[in-house]
PDB file of C-alpha atoms in Angstrom:
ATOM      1  CA  MET A   1       1.182   3.928   9.709  1.00 98.00           C
ATOM      2  CA  ILE A   2       4.488   2.917  10.430  1.00 98.00           C
ATOM      3  CA  VAL A   3       6.320   0.622   7.580  1.00 98.00           C
ATOM      4  CA  GLY A   4       9.091  -1.216   8.914  1.00 96.00           C
ATOM      5  CA  ALA A   5       8.458  -1.209  12.375  1.00 94.00           C
ATOM      6  CA  GLY A   6      10.643  -2.580  15.092  1.00 90.00           C
ATOM      7  CA  LYS A   7      11.511  -2.352  18.730  1.00 86.00           C
ATOM      8  CA  GLY A   8      13.272   1.127  19.416  1.00 89.00           C
ATOM      9  CA  LEU A   9      11.838   4.492  17.062  1.00 93.00           C
ATOM     10  CA  SER A  10       9.181   3.378  15.589  1.00 94.00           C
ATOM     11  CA  ALA A  11       7.460   1.739  19.363  1.00 94.00           C
ATOM     12  CA  ALA A  12       8.661   5.318  20.761  1.00 96.00           C
ATOM     13  CA  LEU A  13       6.152   6.723  17.846  1.00 97.00           C
ATOM     14  CA  ALA A  14       3.242   4.384  18.358  1.00 97.00           C
ATOM     15  CA  ARG A  15       3.325   5.048  21.897  1.00 96.00           C
ATOM     16  CA  ARG A  16       3.470   8.936  21.379  1.00 97.00           C
ATOM     17  CA  LEU A  17       0.816   8.409  18.572  1.00 97.00           C
ATOM     18  CA  VAL A  18      -1.527   6.634  20.513  1.00 97.00           C
ATOM     19  CA  LYS A  19      -0.971   8.844  23.477  1.00 96.00           C
ATOM     20  CA  GLU A  20      -1.995  11.238  21.381  1.00 96.00           C
ATOM     21  CA  GLY A  21      -5.188   9.554  20.161  1.00 96.00           C
ATOM     22  CA  PHE A  22      -3.715   8.280  16.650  1.00 97.00           C
ATOM     23  CA  ARG A  23      -5.240   4.526  15.754  1.00 97.00           C
ATOM     24  CA  VAL A  24      -1.446   3.009  14.727  1.00 97.00           C
ATOM     25  CA  ALA A  25      -1.145   0.713  12.271  1.00 98.00           C
ATOM     26  CA  LEU A  26       2.528  -1.445  12.366  1.00 98.00           C
ATOM     27  CA  VAL A  27       3.721  -2.722   8.912  1.00 98.00           C
ATOM     28  CA  ALA A  28       6.745  -5.503   9.445  1.00 96.00           C
ATOM     29  CA  ARG A  29       8.183  -8.634   7.839  1.00 94.00           C
ATOM     30  CA  ASP A  30       7.672 -10.176  10.961  1.00 92.00           C
ATOM     31  CA  VAL A  31       5.267  -8.990  12.927  1.00 93.00           C
ATOM     32  CA  GLU A  32       5.307 -11.360  15.810  1.00 93.00           C
ATOM     33  CA  LYS A  33       8.673  -9.429  17.372  1.00 93.00           C
ATOM     34  CA  LEU A  34       5.774  -6.194  17.823  1.00 95.00           C
ATOM     35  CA  ALA A  35       3.711  -8.070  19.982  1.00 95.00           C
ATOM     36  CA  PRO A  36       4.192  -6.659  23.498  1.00 95.00           C
ATOM     37  CA  LEU A  37       3.702  -3.725  21.561  1.00 95.00           C
ATOM     38  CA  VAL A  38       0.839  -4.524  19.919  1.00 96.00           C
ATOM     39  CA  LYS A  39      -0.502  -5.647  23.236  1.00 96.00           C
ATOM     40  CA  GLU A  40       0.463  -2.371  25.068  1.00 96.00           C
ATOM     41  CA  THR A  41      -0.346   0.434  22.156  1.00 96.00           C
ATOM     42  CA  GLY A  42      -3.295  -1.745  20.975  1.00 96.00           C
ATOM     43  CA  ALA A  43      -1.870  -1.298  16.999  1.00 97.00           C
ATOM     44  CA  ARG A  44      -2.518  -2.918  14.389  1.00 97.00           C
ATOM     45  CA  ALA A  45       0.258  -5.286  13.193  1.00 97.00           C
ATOM     46  CA  ILE A  46       0.300  -6.318   9.535  1.00 97.00           C
ATOM     47  CA  ALA A  47       3.290  -8.134   8.351  1.00 97.00           C
ATOM     48  CA  ALA A  48       4.431  -7.411   4.530  1.00 97.00           C
ATOM     49  CA  ASP A  49       7.257  -7.415   2.757  1.00 95.00           C
ATOM     50  CA  ALA A  50       7.610  -3.605   2.009  1.00 96.00           C
ATOM     51  CA  GLN A  51       9.556  -4.211  -1.245  1.00 96.00           C
ATOM     52  CA  ASN A  52       6.775  -6.037  -2.823  1.00 97.00           C
ATOM     53  CA  PRO A  53       4.280  -3.939  -4.720  1.00 97.00           C
ATOM     54  CA  GLN A  54       1.517  -6.345  -4.604  1.00 97.00           C
ATOM     55  CA  ALA A  55       2.067  -6.441  -0.707  1.00 97.00           C
ATOM     56  CA  MET A  56       2.140  -2.868   0.123  1.00 97.00           C
ATOM     57  CA  GLU A  57      -1.520  -2.408  -1.824  1.00 96.00           C
ATOM     58  CA  ALA A  58      -2.617  -4.887   0.017  1.00 97.00           C
ATOM     59  CA  VAL A  59      -1.119  -3.675   3.334  1.00 97.00           C
ATOM     60  CA  PHE A  60      -2.904  -0.367   2.243  1.00 98.00           C
ATOM     61  CA  ALA A  61      -6.514  -1.867   1.395  1.00 97.00           C
ATOM     62  CA  GLU A  62      -6.145  -3.487   4.606  1.00 97.00           C
ATOM     63  CA  VAL A  63      -6.069   0.047   6.468  1.00 97.00           C
ATOM     64  CA  ASP A  64      -8.444   1.373   4.448  1.00 97.00           C
ATOM     65  CA  ALA A  65     -11.062  -1.122   5.388  1.00 97.00           C
ATOM     66  CA  ALA A  66      -9.920  -0.602   9.073  1.00 96.00           C
ATOM     67  CA  PHE A  67      -9.053   2.759   9.779  1.00 96.00           C
ATOM     68  CA  GLY A  68      -9.539   5.008   6.271  1.00 96.00           C
ATOM     69  CA  THR A  69      -6.908   7.322   4.675  1.00 97.00           C
ATOM     70  CA  PRO A  70      -3.856   7.263   7.058  1.00 97.00           C
ATOM     71  CA  ASP A  71      -2.941  11.117   8.323  1.00 98.00           C
ATOM     72  CA  LEU A  72       0.597   9.943   8.801  1.00 98.00           C
ATOM     73  CA  VAL A  73       2.989   7.363   7.246  1.00 98.00           C
ATOM     74  CA  VAL A  74       6.846   6.918   8.596  1.00 98.00           C
ATOM     75  CA  PHE A  75       8.225   4.756   6.462  1.00 98.00           C
ATOM     76  CA  ASN A  76      11.719   3.532   8.713  1.00 96.00           C
ATOM     77  CA  ALA A  77      12.440   0.489   6.850  1.00 95.00           C
ATOM     78  CA  ALA A  78      16.335  -0.336   6.381  1.00 93.00           C
ATOM     79  CA  MET A  79      18.660  -3.158   5.955  1.00 91.00           C
ATOM     80  CA  ARG A  80      22.173  -2.500   7.167  1.00 89.00           C
ATOM     81  CA  TYR A  81      24.277  -4.336   5.220  1.00 92.00           C
ATOM     82  CA  ARG A  82      28.127  -3.890   5.758  1.00 92.00           C
ATOM     83  CA  GLY A  83      31.542  -5.013   4.211  1.00 95.00           C
ATOM     84  CA  PRO A  84      34.222  -3.955   2.182  1.00 96.00           C
ATOM     85  CA  ILE A  85      33.790  -3.630  -1.683  1.00 96.00           C
ATOM     86  CA  GLU A  86      35.662  -6.714  -2.734  1.00 97.00           C
ATOM     87  CA  VAL A  87      33.806  -9.172  -1.060  1.00 96.00           C
ATOM     88  CA  LEU A  88      29.633  -7.650  -0.938  1.00 96.00           C
ATOM     89  CA  ASP A  89      27.862  -9.913  -2.817  1.00 97.00           C
ATOM     90  CA  PRO A  90      25.450  -8.347  -5.258  1.00 96.00           C
ATOM     91  CA  ALA A  91      22.670  -9.701  -4.446  1.00 96.00           C
ATOM     92  CA  ASP A  92      22.325  -8.499  -0.935  1.00 96.00           C
ATOM     93  CA  VAL A  93      23.270  -4.936  -2.172  1.00 96.00           C
ATOM     94  CA  MET A  94      20.285  -5.359  -4.567  1.00 97.00           C
ATOM     95  CA  ASP A  95      17.933  -6.350  -1.331  1.00 96.00           C
ATOM     96  CA  SER A  96      19.521  -3.670   0.792  1.00 96.00           C
ATOM     97  CA  TYR A  97      18.751  -0.851  -1.928  1.00 97.00           C
ATOM     98  CA  ALA A  98      15.014  -2.550  -2.389  1.00 97.00           C
ATOM     99  CA  VAL A  99      14.300  -2.638   1.147  1.00 96.00           C
ATOM    100  CA  GLY A 100      15.948   1.113   2.618  1.00 97.00           C
ATOM    101  CA  ALA A 101      14.841   2.807  -1.166  1.00 98.00           C
ATOM    102  CA  PHE A 102      12.466   0.979  -3.588  1.00 98.00           C
ATOM    103  CA  ALA A 103      10.272   0.147  -0.416  1.00 98.00           C
ATOM    104  CA  GLY A 104      10.156   3.876   0.360  1.00 98.00           C
ATOM    105  CA  PHE A 105       9.334   4.766  -3.066  1.00 98.00           C
ATOM    106  CA  LEU A 106       6.121   1.654  -3.004  1.00 98.00           C
ATOM    107  CA  THR A 107       5.137   3.225   0.645  1.00 98.00           C
ATOM    108  CA  ALA A 108       4.753   6.554  -0.589  1.00 98.00           C
ATOM    109  CA  GLN A 109       3.289   6.139  -3.996  1.00 98.00           C
ATOM    110  CA  ALA A 110       0.496   4.155  -2.241  1.00 98.00           C
ATOM    111  CA  ALA A 111       0.052   6.786   0.402  1.00 98.00           C
ATOM    112  CA  ALA A 112      -0.047   9.594  -2.009  1.00 98.00           C
ATOM    113  CA  ARG A 113      -2.352   8.253  -4.067  1.00 98.00           C
ATOM    114  CA  ARG A 114      -5.122   7.950  -0.967  1.00 98.00           C
ATOM    115  CA  MET A 115      -4.006  11.469   0.363  1.00 98.00           C
ATOM    116  CA  LEU A 116      -4.330  13.654  -2.678  1.00 98.00           C
ATOM    117  CA  GLN A 117      -7.945  12.335  -2.719  1.00 97.00           C
ATOM    118  CA  ARG A 118      -8.499  14.236   0.726  1.00 96.00           C
ATOM    119  CA  GLY A 119      -5.843  16.513   0.464  1.00 97.00           C
ATOM    120  CA  SER A 120      -3.970  16.454   2.919  1.00 98.00           C
ATOM    121  CA  GLY A 121      -1.651  13.776   5.391  1.00 98.00           C
ATOM    122  CA  SER A 122       2.143  13.347   5.991  1.00 98.00           C
ATOM    123  CA  ILE A 123       4.893  11.621   4.155  1.00 98.00           C
ATOM    124  CA  PHE A 124       7.936  10.988   6.619  1.00 98.00           C
ATOM    125  CA  PHE A 125      11.001   9.368   5.575  1.00 98.00           C
ATOM    126  CA  THR A 126      13.347   7.987   8.193  1.00 97.00           C
ATOM    127  CA  GLY A 127      17.052   8.771   7.206  1.00 97.00           C
ATOM    128  CA  ALA A 128      20.696   8.371   8.918  1.00 95.00           C
ATOM    129  CA  THR A 129      23.726   9.869   8.583  1.00 94.00           C
ATOM    130  CA  ALA A 130      24.512   7.951   5.519  1.00 95.00           C
ATOM    131  CA  SER A 131      22.125   9.718   4.265  1.00 96.00           C
ATOM    132  CA  VAL A 132      24.691  12.433   3.322  1.00 95.00           C
ATOM    133  CA  LYS A 133      27.593  11.086   4.389  1.00 94.00           C
ATOM    134  CA  SER A 134      28.871   7.769   3.074  1.00 94.00           C
ATOM    135  CA  MET A 135      31.461   6.102   5.003  1.00 93.00           C
ATOM    136  CA  PRO A 136      33.958   2.636   4.410  1.00 95.00           C
ATOM    137  CA  HIS A 137      32.147  -0.687   4.593  1.00 95.00           C
ATOM    138  CA  SER A 138      28.788   1.594   4.602  1.00 94.00           C
ATOM    139  CA  VAL A 139      28.392   1.705   0.778  1.00 96.00           C
ATOM    140  CA  PRO A 140      24.912  -0.498   0.574  1.00 96.00           C
ATOM    141  CA  PHE A 141      23.502   1.228   3.312  1.00 96.00           C
ATOM    142  CA  ALA A 142      24.623   4.847   2.043  1.00 96.00           C
ATOM    143  CA  MET A 143      23.336   4.096  -1.437  1.00 97.00           C
ATOM    144  CA  ALA A 144      19.687   3.334  -0.295  1.00 97.00           C
ATOM    145  CA  LYS A 145      19.910   5.982   2.020  1.00 97.00           C
ATOM    146  CA  PHE A 146      21.064   8.814  -0.452  1.00 98.00           C
ATOM    147  CA  ALA A 147      18.056   7.578  -2.402  1.00 98.00           C
ATOM    148  CA  LEU A 148      15.518   7.706   0.069  1.00 98.00           C
ATOM    149  CA  ARG A 149      16.875  11.488   0.457  1.00 98.00           C
ATOM    150  CA  ALA A 150      16.354  12.072  -3.365  1.00 98.00           C
ATOM    151  CA  LEU A 151      12.721  11.056  -3.116  1.00 98.00           C
ATOM    152  CA  ALA A 152      11.702  12.674  -0.301  1.00 98.00           C
ATOM    153  CA  GLN A 153      13.372  15.783  -1.497  1.00 98.00           C
ATOM    154  CA  GLY A 154      11.330  15.007  -4.698  1.00 98.00           C
ATOM    155  CA  LEU A 155       8.449  14.304  -2.983  1.00 98.00           C
ATOM    156  CA  ALA A 156       8.063  17.421  -1.141  1.00 98.00           C
ATOM    157  CA  ARG A 157       8.524  19.863  -3.882  1.00 98.00           C
ATOM    158  CA  GLU A 158       5.814  17.463  -6.020  1.00 98.00           C
ATOM    159  CA  LEU A 159       3.301  17.138  -3.418  1.00 98.00           C
ATOM    160  CA  SER A 160       3.651  20.086  -1.048  1.00 98.00           C
ATOM    161  CA  PRO A 161       1.662  22.524  -3.516  1.00 97.00           C
ATOM    162  CA  ARG A 162      -1.203  19.543  -3.497  1.00 98.00           C
ATOM    163  CA  GLY A 163      -1.386  19.555   0.576  1.00 98.00           C
ATOM    164  CA  ILE A 164       0.713  16.414   0.994  1.00 98.00           C
ATOM    165  CA  HIS A 165       3.607  17.256   4.045  1.00 98.00           C
ATOM    166  CA  VAL A 166       7.072  14.978   2.786  1.00 98.00           C
ATOM    167  CA  ALA A 167       9.750  15.514   5.246  1.00 98.00           C
ATOM    168  CA  HIS A 168      13.103  13.608   5.668  1.00 98.00           C
ATOM    169  CA  PHE A 169      14.759  13.216   9.102  1.00 98.00           C
ATOM    170  CA  ILE A 170      18.596  13.047   9.015  1.00 97.00           C
ATOM    171  CA  ILE A 171      19.318  10.705  12.450  1.00 94.00           C
ATOM    172  CA  ASP A 172      22.856  11.749  12.805  1.00 91.00           C
ATOM    173  CA  GLY A 173      23.837   9.878  15.968  1.00 87.00           C
ATOM    174  CA  GLY A 174      22.908   6.327  17.357  1.00 83.00           C
ATOM    175  CA  ILE A 175      19.549   5.704  18.981  1.00 87.00           C
ATOM    176  CA  SER A 176      19.749   4.573  22.636  1.00 75.00           C
ATOM    177  CA  SER A 177      17.486   1.960  22.561  1.00 71.00           C
ATOM    178  CA  SER A 178      19.830   0.266  20.181  1.00 66.00           C
ATOM    179  CA  TRP A 179      23.345   1.327  21.083  1.00 53.00           C
ATOM    180  CA  ALA A 180      23.368   2.357  25.073  1.00 59.00           C
ATOM    181  CA  THR A 181      24.539  -0.349  27.271  1.00 61.00           C
ATOM    182  CA  ALA A 182      24.816  -0.399  31.073  1.00 64.00           C
ATOM    183  CA  GLY A 183      27.471   0.940  32.718  1.00 66.00           C
ATOM    184  CA  GLU A 184      28.697   2.595  29.785  1.00 65.00           C
ATOM    185  CA  PRO A 185      30.738   5.968  30.605  1.00 72.00           C
ATOM    186  CA  GLY A 186      29.819   9.136  29.762  1.00 73.00           C
ATOM    187  CA  PRO A 187      25.772  10.933  30.417  1.00 74.00           C
ATOM    188  CA  GLN A 188      22.813   8.725  29.833  1.00 78.00           C
ATOM    189  CA  ASP A 189      21.520  11.013  27.013  1.00 83.00           C
ATOM    190  CA  LYS A 190      24.851  10.770  25.087  1.00 78.00           C
ATOM    191  CA  TRP A 191      22.363   8.648  22.724  1.00 78.00           C
ATOM    192  CA  LEU A 192      19.386  10.033  20.735  1.00 90.00           C
ATOM    193  CA  ASP A 193      16.330   9.456  23.290  1.00 92.00           C
ATOM    194  CA  PRO A 194      13.428   7.794  20.367  1.00 92.00           C
ATOM    195  CA  ASP A 195      10.968   9.584  22.502  1.00 93.00           C
ATOM    196  CA  ALA A 196      12.499  12.706  21.828  1.00 94.00           C
ATOM    197  CA  ILE A 197      12.535  11.822  18.329  1.00 95.00           C
ATOM    198  CA  ALA A 198       8.842  10.824  18.279  1.00 96.00           C
ATOM    199  CA  ASP A 199       8.103  14.289  19.355  1.00 96.00           C
ATOM    200  CA  ALA A 200      10.044  15.812  16.383  1.00 97.00           C
ATOM    201  CA  TYR A 201       7.976  13.750  13.718  1.00 97.00           C
ATOM    202  CA  LEU A 202       4.791  14.642  15.730  1.00 97.00           C
ATOM    203  CA  ALA A 203       5.569  18.416  16.007  1.00 97.00           C
ATOM    204  CA  LEU A 204       6.505  18.291  11.850  1.00 98.00           C
ATOM    205  CA  HIS A 205       3.247  16.664  11.219  1.00 98.00           C
ATOM    206  CA  ARG A 206       1.612  19.539  13.388  1.00 97.00           C
ATOM    207  CA  GLN A 207       3.493  22.046  11.412  1.00 98.00           C
ATOM    208  CA  HIS A 208       1.269  24.651   9.680  1.00 97.00           C
ATOM    209  CA  ARG A 209       1.395  24.580   6.242  1.00 96.00           C
ATOM    210  CA  SER A 210       2.966  28.412   6.052  1.00 97.00           C
ATOM    211  CA  ALA A 211       5.523  27.198   7.353  1.00 97.00           C
ATOM    212  CA  TRP A 212       6.504  23.399   6.393  1.00 98.00           C
ATOM    213  CA  THR A 213      10.153  21.608   6.845  1.00 97.00           C
ATOM    214  CA  TRP A 214      10.810  19.054   4.386  1.00 97.00           C
ATOM    215  CA  GLU A 215      14.402  18.134   5.960  1.00 98.00           C
ATOM    216  CA  MET A 216      15.120  18.110   9.920  1.00 97.00           C
ATOM    217  CA  GLU A 217      18.515  16.627  11.209  1.00 96.00           C
ATOM    218  CA  LEU A 218      18.315  15.368  14.739  1.00 95.00           C
ATOM    219  CA  ARG A 219      21.725  14.202  16.609  1.00 92.00           C
ATOM    220  CA  PRO A 220      22.883  14.354  20.431  1.00 91.00           C
ATOM    221  CA  TRP A 221      24.403  17.276  22.287  1.00 90.00           C
ATOM    222  CA  VAL A 222      27.700  15.721  22.194  1.00 87.00           C
ATOM    223  CA  GLU A 223      27.525  14.438  18.766  1.00 78.00           C
ATOM    224  CA  LYS A 224      30.436  15.517  16.305  1.00 74.00           C
ATOM    225  CA  PHE A 225      28.938  17.088  13.004  1.00 66.00           C
TER     226      PHE A 225
END
């Protein structure tokens, strides 16, 4: 299951997982934008607001009925609300936090309840540079990403001894599907390749539990850090 599915990293993940024999559920507020991906991969699209507890419980119930307990749940949802502190709208800041962090909690809770009964599964969270470094005019986004990292860290310690692999990915750079433009200077791989990121997610999902990774940073070879 991919929560907060879109056309970039989520699409690459869906294609990679389907290629490996997974059945995939894509969860998003607007599933119409996912129609080409659904047609390509055969994934199941489910419309839901991930910050709504009842909606997320309904999503997991639908996946239970269609596929059974998920082996892998990836939380990708985020809201990039930006602006200087003096003009930020409190309601929009709260919405950004709810989408980027509280929705992650709801997703993880519903997934954990099911995976714990089976004793296995992976819950992955997609972070960003803002997970560890807050920049000017990006405070709402960083607030949510910091909280999401804390959620992942705590759950890794809580759930790993119970057979659930929890991991947080710091995507420290721009992803080509969102940032690359035709004819721009520099090497083509100066942006993160979403297919390469998807490979990393799958590799962590397949790690032996004697050597689990709880956090991984991914950045292009030309990224400064």
